[in-house]
Coordinates of C-alpha atoms (C1' of nucleotides) in Angstrom, one line a residue:
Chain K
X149 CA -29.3 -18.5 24.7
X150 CA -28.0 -17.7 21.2
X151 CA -28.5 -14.1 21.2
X152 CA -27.8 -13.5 25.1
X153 CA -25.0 -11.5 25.6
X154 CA -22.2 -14.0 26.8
X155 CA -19.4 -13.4 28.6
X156 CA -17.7 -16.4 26.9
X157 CA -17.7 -16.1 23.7
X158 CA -18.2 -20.0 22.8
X159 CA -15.5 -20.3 20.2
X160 CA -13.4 -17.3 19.9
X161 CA -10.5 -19.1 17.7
X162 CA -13.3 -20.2 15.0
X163 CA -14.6 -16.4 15.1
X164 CA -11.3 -15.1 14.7
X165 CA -10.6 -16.8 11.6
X166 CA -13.4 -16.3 10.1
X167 CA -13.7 -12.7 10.5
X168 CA -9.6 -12.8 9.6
X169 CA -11.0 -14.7 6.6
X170 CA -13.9 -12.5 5.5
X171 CA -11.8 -9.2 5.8
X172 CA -9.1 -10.9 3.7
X173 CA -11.9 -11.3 0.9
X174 CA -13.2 -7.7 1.6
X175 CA -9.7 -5.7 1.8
X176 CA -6.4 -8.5 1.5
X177 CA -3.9 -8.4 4.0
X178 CA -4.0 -4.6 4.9
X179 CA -6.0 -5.3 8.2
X180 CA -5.2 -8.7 9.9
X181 CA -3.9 -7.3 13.1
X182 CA -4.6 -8.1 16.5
X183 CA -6.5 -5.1 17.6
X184 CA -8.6 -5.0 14.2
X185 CA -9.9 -8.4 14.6
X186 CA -10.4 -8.7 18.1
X187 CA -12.6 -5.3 17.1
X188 CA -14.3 -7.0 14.7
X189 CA -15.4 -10.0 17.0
X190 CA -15.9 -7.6 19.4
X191 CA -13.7 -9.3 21.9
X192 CA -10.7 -7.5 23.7
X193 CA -7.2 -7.7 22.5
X194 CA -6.0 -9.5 24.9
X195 CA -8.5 -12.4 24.4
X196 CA -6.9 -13.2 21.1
X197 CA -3.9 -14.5 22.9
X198 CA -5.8 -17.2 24.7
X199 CA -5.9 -18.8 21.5
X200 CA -2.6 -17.4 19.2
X201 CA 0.7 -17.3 20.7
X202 CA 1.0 -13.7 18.7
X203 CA -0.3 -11.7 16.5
X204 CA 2.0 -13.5 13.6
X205 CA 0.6 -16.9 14.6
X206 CA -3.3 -15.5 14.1
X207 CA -2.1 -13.9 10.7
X208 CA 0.1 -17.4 9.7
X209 CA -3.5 -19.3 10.7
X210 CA -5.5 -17.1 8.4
X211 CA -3.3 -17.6 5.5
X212 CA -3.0 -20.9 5.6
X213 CA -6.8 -21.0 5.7
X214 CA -6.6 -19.1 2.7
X215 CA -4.9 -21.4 0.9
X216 CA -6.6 -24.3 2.5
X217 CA -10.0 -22.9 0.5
X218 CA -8.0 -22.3 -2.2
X219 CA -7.3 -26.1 -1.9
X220 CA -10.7 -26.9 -1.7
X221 CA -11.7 -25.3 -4.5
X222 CA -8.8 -27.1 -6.9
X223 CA -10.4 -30.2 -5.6
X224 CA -13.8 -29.8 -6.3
X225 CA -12.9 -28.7 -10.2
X226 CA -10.9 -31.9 -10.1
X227 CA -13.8 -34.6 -9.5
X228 CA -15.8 -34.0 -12.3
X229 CA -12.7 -34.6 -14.6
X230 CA -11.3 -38.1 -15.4
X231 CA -9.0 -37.4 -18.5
X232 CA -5.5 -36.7 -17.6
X233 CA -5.6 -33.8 -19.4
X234 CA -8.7 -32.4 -18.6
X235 CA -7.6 -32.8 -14.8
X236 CA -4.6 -30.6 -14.9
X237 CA -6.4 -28.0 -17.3
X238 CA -8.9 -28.0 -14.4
X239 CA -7.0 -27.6 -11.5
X240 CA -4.8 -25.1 -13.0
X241 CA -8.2 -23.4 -13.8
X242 CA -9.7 -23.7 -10.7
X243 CA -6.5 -21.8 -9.2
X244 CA -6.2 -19.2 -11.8
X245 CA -10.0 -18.2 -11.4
X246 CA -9.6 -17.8 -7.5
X247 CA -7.1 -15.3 -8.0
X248 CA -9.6 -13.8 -10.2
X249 CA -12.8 -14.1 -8.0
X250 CA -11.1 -13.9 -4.4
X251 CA -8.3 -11.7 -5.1
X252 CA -8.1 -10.9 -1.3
X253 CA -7.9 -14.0 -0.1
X254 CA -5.7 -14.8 -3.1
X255 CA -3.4 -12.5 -2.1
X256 CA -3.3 -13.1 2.0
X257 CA -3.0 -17.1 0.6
X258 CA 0.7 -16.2 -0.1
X259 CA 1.7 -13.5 2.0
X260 CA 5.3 -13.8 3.5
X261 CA 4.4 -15.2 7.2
X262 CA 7.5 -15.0 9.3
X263 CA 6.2 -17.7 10.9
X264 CA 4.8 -21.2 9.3
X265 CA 1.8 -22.5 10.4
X266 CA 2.4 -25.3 13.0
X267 CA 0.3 -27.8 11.2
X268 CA 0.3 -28.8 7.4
X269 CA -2.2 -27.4 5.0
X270 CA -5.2 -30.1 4.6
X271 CA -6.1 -30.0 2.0
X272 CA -2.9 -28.4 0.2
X273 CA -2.8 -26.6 -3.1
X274 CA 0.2 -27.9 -4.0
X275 CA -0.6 -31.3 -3.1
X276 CA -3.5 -31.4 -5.3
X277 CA -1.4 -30.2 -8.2
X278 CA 1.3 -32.6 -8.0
X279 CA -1.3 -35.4 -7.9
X280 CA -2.6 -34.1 -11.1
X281 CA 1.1 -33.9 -12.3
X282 CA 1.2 -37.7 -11.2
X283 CA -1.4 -38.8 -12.9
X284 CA -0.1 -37.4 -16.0
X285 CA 2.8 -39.5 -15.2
X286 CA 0.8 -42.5 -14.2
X287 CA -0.9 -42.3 -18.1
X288 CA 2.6 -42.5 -19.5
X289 CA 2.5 -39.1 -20.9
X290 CA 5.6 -38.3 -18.7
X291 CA 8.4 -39.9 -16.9
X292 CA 8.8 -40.4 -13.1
X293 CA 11.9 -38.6 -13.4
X294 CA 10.7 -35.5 -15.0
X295 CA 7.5 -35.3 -11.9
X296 CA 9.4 -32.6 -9.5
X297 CA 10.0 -30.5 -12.9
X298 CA 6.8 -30.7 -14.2
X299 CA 5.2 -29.8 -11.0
X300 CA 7.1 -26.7 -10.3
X301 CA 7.0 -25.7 -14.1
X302 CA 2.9 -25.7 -13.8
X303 CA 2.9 -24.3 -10.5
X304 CA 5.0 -21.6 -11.4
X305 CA 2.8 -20.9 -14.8
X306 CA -0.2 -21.1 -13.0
X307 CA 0.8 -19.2 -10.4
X308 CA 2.7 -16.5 -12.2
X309 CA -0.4 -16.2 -14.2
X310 CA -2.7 -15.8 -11.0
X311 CA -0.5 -13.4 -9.3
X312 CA 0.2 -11.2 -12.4
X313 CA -3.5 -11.2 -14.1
X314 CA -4.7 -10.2 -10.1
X315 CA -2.3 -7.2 -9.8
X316 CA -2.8 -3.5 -10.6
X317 CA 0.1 -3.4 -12.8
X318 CA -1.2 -1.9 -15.7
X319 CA 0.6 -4.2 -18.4
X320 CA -0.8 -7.1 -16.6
X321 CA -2.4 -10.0 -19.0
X322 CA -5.7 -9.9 -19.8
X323 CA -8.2 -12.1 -18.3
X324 CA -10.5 -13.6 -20.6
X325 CA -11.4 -17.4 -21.2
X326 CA -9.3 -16.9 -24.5
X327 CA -6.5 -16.1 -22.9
X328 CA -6.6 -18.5 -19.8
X329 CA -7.3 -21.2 -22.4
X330 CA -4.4 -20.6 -24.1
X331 CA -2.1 -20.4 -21.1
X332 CA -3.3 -24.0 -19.9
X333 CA -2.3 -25.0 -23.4
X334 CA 1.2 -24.2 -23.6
X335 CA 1.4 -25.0 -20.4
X336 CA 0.5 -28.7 -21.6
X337 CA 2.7 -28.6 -24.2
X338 CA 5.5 -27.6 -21.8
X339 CA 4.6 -30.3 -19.9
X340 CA 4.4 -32.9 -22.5
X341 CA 7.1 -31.3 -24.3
X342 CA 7.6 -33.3 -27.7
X343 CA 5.9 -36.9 -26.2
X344 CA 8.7 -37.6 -23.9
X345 CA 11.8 -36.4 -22.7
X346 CA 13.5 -39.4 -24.4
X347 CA 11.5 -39.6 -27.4
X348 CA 12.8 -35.5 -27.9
X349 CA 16.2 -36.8 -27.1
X350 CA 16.0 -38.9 -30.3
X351 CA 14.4 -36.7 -32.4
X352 CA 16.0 -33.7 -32.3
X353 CA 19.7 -32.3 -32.2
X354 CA 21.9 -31.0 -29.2
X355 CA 20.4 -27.6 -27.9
Chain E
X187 CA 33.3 21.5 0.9
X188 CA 32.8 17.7 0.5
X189 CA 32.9 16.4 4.0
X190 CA 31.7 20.0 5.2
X191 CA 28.5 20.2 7.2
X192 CA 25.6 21.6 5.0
X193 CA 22.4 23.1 5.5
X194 CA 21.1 22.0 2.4
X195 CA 21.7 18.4 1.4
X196 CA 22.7 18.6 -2.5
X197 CA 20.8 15.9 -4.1
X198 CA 18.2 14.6 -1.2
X199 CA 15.8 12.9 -4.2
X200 CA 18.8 10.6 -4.9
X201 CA 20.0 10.1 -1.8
X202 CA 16.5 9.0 -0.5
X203 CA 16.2 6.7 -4.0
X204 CA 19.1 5.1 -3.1
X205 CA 18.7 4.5 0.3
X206 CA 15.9 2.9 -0.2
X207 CA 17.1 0.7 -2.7
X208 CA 20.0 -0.1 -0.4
X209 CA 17.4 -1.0 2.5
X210 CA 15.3 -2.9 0.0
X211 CA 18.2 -4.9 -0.6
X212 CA 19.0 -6.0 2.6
X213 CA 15.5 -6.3 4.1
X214 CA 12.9 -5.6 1.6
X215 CA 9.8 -4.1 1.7
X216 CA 9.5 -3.9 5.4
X217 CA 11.4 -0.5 6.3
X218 CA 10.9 1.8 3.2
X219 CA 8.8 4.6 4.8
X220 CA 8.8 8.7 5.4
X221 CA 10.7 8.1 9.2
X222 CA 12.7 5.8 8.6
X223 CA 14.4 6.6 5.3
X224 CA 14.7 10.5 6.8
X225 CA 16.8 8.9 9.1
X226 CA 18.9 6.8 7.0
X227 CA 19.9 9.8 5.0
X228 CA 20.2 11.8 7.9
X229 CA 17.5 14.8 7.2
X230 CA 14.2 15.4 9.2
X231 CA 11.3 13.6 7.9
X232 CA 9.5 16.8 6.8
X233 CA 12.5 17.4 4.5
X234 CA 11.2 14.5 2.5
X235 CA 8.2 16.2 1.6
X236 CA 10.1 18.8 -0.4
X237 CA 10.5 16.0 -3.1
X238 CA 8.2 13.4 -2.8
X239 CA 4.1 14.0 -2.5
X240 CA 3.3 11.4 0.2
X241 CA 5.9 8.5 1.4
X242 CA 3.4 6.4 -0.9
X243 CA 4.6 7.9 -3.8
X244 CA 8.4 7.9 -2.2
X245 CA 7.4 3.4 -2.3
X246 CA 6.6 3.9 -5.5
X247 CA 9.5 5.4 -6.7
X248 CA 11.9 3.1 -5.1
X249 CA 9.6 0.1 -6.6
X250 CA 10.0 1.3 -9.9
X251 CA 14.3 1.7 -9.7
X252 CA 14.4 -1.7 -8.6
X253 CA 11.9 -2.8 -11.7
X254 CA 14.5 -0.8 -13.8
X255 CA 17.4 -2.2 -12.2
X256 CA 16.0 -5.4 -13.1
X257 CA 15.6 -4.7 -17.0
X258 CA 18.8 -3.6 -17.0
X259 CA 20.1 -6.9 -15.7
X260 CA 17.6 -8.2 -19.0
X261 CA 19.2 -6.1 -21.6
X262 CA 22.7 -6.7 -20.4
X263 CA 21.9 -10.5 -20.6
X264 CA 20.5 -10.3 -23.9
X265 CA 22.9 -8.1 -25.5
X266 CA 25.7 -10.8 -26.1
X267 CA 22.7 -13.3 -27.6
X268 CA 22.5 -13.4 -31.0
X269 CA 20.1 -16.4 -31.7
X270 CA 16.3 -16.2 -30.8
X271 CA 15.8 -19.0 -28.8
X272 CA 19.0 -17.8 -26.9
X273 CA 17.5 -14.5 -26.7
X274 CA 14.7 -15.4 -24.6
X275 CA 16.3 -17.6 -22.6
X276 CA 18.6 -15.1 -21.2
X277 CA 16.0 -13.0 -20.3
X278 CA 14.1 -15.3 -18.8
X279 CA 17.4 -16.8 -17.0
X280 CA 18.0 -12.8 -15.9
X281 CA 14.8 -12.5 -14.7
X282 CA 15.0 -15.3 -12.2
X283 CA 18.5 -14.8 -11.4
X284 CA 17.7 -11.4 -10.2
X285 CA 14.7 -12.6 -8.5
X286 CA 17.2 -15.0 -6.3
X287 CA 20.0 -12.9 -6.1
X288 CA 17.9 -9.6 -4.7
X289 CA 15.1 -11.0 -3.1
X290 CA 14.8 -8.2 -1.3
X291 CA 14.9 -5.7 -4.2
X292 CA 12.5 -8.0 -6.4
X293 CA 10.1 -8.1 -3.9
X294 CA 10.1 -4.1 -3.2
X295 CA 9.6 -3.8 -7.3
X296 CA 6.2 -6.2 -7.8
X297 CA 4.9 -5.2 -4.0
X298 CA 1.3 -4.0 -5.1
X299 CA 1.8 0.7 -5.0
X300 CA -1.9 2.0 -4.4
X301 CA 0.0 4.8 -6.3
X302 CA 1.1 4.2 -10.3
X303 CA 4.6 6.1 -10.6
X304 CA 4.3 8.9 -13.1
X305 CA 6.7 8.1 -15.8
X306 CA 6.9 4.7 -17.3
X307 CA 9.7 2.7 -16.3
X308 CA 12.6 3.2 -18.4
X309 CA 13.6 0.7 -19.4
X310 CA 11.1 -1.6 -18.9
X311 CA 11.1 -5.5 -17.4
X312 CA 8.2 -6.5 -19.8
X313 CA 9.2 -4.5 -22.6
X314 CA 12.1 -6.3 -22.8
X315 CA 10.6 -9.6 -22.5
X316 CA 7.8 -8.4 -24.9
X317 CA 10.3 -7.5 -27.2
X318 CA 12.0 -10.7 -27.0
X319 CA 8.7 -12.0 -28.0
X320 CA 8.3 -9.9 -31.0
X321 CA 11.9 -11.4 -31.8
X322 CA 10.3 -14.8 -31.9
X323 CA 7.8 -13.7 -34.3
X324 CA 9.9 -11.9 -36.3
X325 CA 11.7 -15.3 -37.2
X326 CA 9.0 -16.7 -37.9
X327 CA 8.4 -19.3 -35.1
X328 CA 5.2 -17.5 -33.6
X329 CA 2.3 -15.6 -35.6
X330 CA 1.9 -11.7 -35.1
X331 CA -1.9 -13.1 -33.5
X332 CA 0.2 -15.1 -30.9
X333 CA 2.9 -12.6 -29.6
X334 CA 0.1 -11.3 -26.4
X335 CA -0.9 -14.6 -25.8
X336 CA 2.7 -15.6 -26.0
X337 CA 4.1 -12.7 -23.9
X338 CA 1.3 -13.7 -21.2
X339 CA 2.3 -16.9 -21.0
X340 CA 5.9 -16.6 -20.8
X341 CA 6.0 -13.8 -18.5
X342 CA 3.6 -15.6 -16.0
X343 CA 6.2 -18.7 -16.1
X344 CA 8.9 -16.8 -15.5
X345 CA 7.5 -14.4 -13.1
X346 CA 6.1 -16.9 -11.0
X347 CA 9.1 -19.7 -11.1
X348 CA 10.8 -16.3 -9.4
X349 CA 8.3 -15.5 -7.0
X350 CA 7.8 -19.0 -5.7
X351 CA 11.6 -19.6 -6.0
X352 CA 12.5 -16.8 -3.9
X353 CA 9.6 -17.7 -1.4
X354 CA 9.7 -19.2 2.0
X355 CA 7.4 -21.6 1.2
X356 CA 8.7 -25.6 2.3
X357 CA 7.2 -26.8 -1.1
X358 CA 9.3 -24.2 -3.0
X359 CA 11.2 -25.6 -6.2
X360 CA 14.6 -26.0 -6.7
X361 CA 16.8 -23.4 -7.9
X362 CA 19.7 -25.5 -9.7
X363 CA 20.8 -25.0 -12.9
X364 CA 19.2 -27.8 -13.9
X365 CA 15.5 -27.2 -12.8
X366 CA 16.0 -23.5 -14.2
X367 CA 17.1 -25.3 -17.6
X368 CA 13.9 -27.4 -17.8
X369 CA 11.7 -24.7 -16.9
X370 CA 12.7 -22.8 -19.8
X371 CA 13.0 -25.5 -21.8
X372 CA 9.3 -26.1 -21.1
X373 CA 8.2 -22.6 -21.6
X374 CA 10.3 -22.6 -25.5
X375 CA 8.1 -25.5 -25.6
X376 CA 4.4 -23.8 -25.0
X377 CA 5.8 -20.7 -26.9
X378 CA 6.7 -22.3 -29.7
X379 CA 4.0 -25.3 -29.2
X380 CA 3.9 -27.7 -31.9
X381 CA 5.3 -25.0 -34.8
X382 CA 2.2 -22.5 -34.9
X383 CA -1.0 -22.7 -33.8
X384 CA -2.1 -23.2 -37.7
X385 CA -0.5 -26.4 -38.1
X386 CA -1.5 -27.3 -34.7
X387 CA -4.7 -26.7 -35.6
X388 CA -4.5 -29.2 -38.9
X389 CA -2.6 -31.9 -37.3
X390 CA -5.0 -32.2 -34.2
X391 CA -8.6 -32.5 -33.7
X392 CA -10.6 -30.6 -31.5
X393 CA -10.5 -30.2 -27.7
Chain D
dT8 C1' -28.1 -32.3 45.4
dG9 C1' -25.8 -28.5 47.0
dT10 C1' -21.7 -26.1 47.9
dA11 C1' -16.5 -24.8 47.7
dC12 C1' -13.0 -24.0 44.8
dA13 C1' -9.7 -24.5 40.9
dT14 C1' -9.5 -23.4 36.3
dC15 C1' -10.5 -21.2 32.3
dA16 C1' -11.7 -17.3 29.1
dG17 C1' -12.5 -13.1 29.1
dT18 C1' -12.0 -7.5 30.6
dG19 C1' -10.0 -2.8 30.6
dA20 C1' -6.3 0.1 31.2
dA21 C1' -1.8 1.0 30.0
dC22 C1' 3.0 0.6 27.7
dG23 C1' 6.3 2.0 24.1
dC24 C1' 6.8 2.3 19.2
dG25 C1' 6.8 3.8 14.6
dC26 C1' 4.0 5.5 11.3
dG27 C1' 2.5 9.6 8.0
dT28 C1' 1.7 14.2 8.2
dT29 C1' 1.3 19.3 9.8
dC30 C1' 3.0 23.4 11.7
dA31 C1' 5.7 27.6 12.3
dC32 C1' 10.3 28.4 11.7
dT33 C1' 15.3 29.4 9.9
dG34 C1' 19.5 28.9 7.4
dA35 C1' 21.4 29.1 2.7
dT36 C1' 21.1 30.4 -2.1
dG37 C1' 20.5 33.2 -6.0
dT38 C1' 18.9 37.2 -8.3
dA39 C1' 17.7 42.4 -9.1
dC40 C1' 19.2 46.7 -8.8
Chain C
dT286 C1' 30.5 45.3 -6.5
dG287 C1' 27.7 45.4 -2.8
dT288 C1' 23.4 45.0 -0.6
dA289 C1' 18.2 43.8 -0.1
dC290 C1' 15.1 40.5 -0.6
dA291 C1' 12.5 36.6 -2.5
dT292 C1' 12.8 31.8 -2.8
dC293 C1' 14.1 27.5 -1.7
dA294 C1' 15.4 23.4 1.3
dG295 C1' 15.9 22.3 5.3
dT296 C1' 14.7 22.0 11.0
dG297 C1' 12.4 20.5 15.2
dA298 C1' 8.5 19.8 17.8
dA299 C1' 4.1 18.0 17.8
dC300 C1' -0.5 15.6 16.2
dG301 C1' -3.3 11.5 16.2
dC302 C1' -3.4 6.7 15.1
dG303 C1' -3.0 1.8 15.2
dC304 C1' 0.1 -1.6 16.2
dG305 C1' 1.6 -5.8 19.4
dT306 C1' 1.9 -6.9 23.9
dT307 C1' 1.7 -6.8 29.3
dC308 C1' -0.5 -6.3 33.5
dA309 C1' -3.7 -7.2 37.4
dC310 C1' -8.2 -8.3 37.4
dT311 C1' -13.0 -10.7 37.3
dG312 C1' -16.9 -13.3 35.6
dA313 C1' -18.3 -18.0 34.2
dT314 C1' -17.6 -22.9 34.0
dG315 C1' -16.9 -27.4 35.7
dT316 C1' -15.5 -30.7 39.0
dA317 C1' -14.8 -32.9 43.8
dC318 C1' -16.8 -34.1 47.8

DNA sequence: TGTACATCAGTGAACGCGCGTTCACTGATGTAC
DNA sequence: TGTACATCAGTGAACGCGCGTTCACTGATGTAC
């Protein structure tokens, strides 16, 4: 078997996604049709829909894969890190440097799908950020309160950083461990603000 | 005249401009091509030709209006803010708000052109913010060594609050007054950080 | 243990569509004499 | 002031292409008896 020429294919949805997967890495989201990637498994067209209800659906599967890697990625900075700080500054590292090194999938991560994916990304980007938001807040340096804030201020740094420093636009920030190194510290300090939302409160003024 | 049939269209580089803006407005991205904007301005497609190299470089005209548009929604914000804190925060405030209230055109004016437009915007999204930067450190609250590092920072924040905002994604923050608030609270916060990075440096150890 | 048959996972040809772009052309405009 | 002509800005038909999707089909697999 192996390298017989099957009329089955043996698991066409697995192939599909990877080779949606390793074009994303190779070109972005230019090429994630139906026709390409059948092409590329070397499968008809119509084959794909025994296993996507369209076209959408395949491309909404990729992308989450994308992200899914992305995920897995976060994760794995994470373990090594047990200070509160040092987690964050990791994970918002860890997503930063795979819009640098996987700009492709990067990109095909957060394309606009039309159409969510029917199951929930596992493991989930986001997921594994807000945990490392919570565990700031589980070491006192922030209030419960403040968690949904916090998260979507970090995300949206980290992310705005990721998507900008990846682009072509030729203002875009530059991308050197200086520079990312800095980002993650103001972002702390946003996050942290002056100690605690309270503590400012007391210290400072109106405004 | 006026309402009079003519052979030649008057202004077609305008009319194509601004019908793709309008089209960006109401759908985005999706629609602004050689075909289908012909059509929209009533004129055969090889008409567009006579004024625009490729329909790629037609994109990335209509990209760039819709940048300009939004620094022009900066610099009117700005213009009634006298106070440098209050400066940057209505940028930052008119960068989102444009972001959620023309999703469609935001999206057409950060969608990645293979083709650079010829001129420079005019104005200019991140001059603007840049310059609100250079504000900062004018007044003394940043050092001239900080105002890139700065400018990165805050751009990404805002830039990527907008984008993820304006997404579709379920996890998507808030966009109430109040989370907007924070979030640029929290970026004053890493811009400024803990005065300047000198002091920082004295009042903290290493890490 | 062998055979019949239902089910499943593919094939291959064809569809209509919109895309960007080219061609040879023609109607309108403006300028020279 | 009128006419001839170059130039410019459009027309309209046609290209090849890749897209998503459908159709009627066939080869392979697995299960019942």
């Amino acid at each position: 078997m192996g390298n017989m020429k099957k009329y089955h294919h043996g698991n066409l949805e697995e192939a599909l996604l990877t080779a949606g997967l390793q074009e994303a890495k190779a070109r972005g989201p230019r090429n994630l049709g139906v026709n390409f990637l059948a092409k590329a498994v070397k499968v008809s067209p119509t084959a794909v829909y025994r296993h996507f209800l369209s076209g959408e659906s395949l491309r909404a599967s990729i992308s989450q894969q994308a992200r899914e890697e992305l995920a897995r990625q976060m994760l794995k900075a994470i373990a090594t890190q047990t200070d509160v700080k040092n987690r964050f500054r990791a994970v918002g590292r860890a997503y930063i440097n795979f819009a640098l090194n996987e700009p492709g999938l990067f990109a095909v991560a957060f394309v606009a799908c039309e159409e969510g994916p029917q199951r929930e990304d596992s493991p989930s980007a986001w997921m594994v950020l807000q945990d490392s938001i919570l565990d700031i807040c589980n070491a006192k340096l922030i209030e419960a309160s403040e968690v949904q804030q916090v998260a979507s201020f970090a995300w949206a740094t980290v992310h705005g950083f990721a998507t900008l420093a990846g682009g072509s636009d030729p203002r875009r920030p530059k991308t050197n461990e200086k520079t990312i190194s800095d980002l993650l510290d103001r972002t702390w300090s946003g996050i942290i603000q002056l100690g605690s939302k309270n503590s400012a409160k007391d210290k400072l003024g109106a405004n």
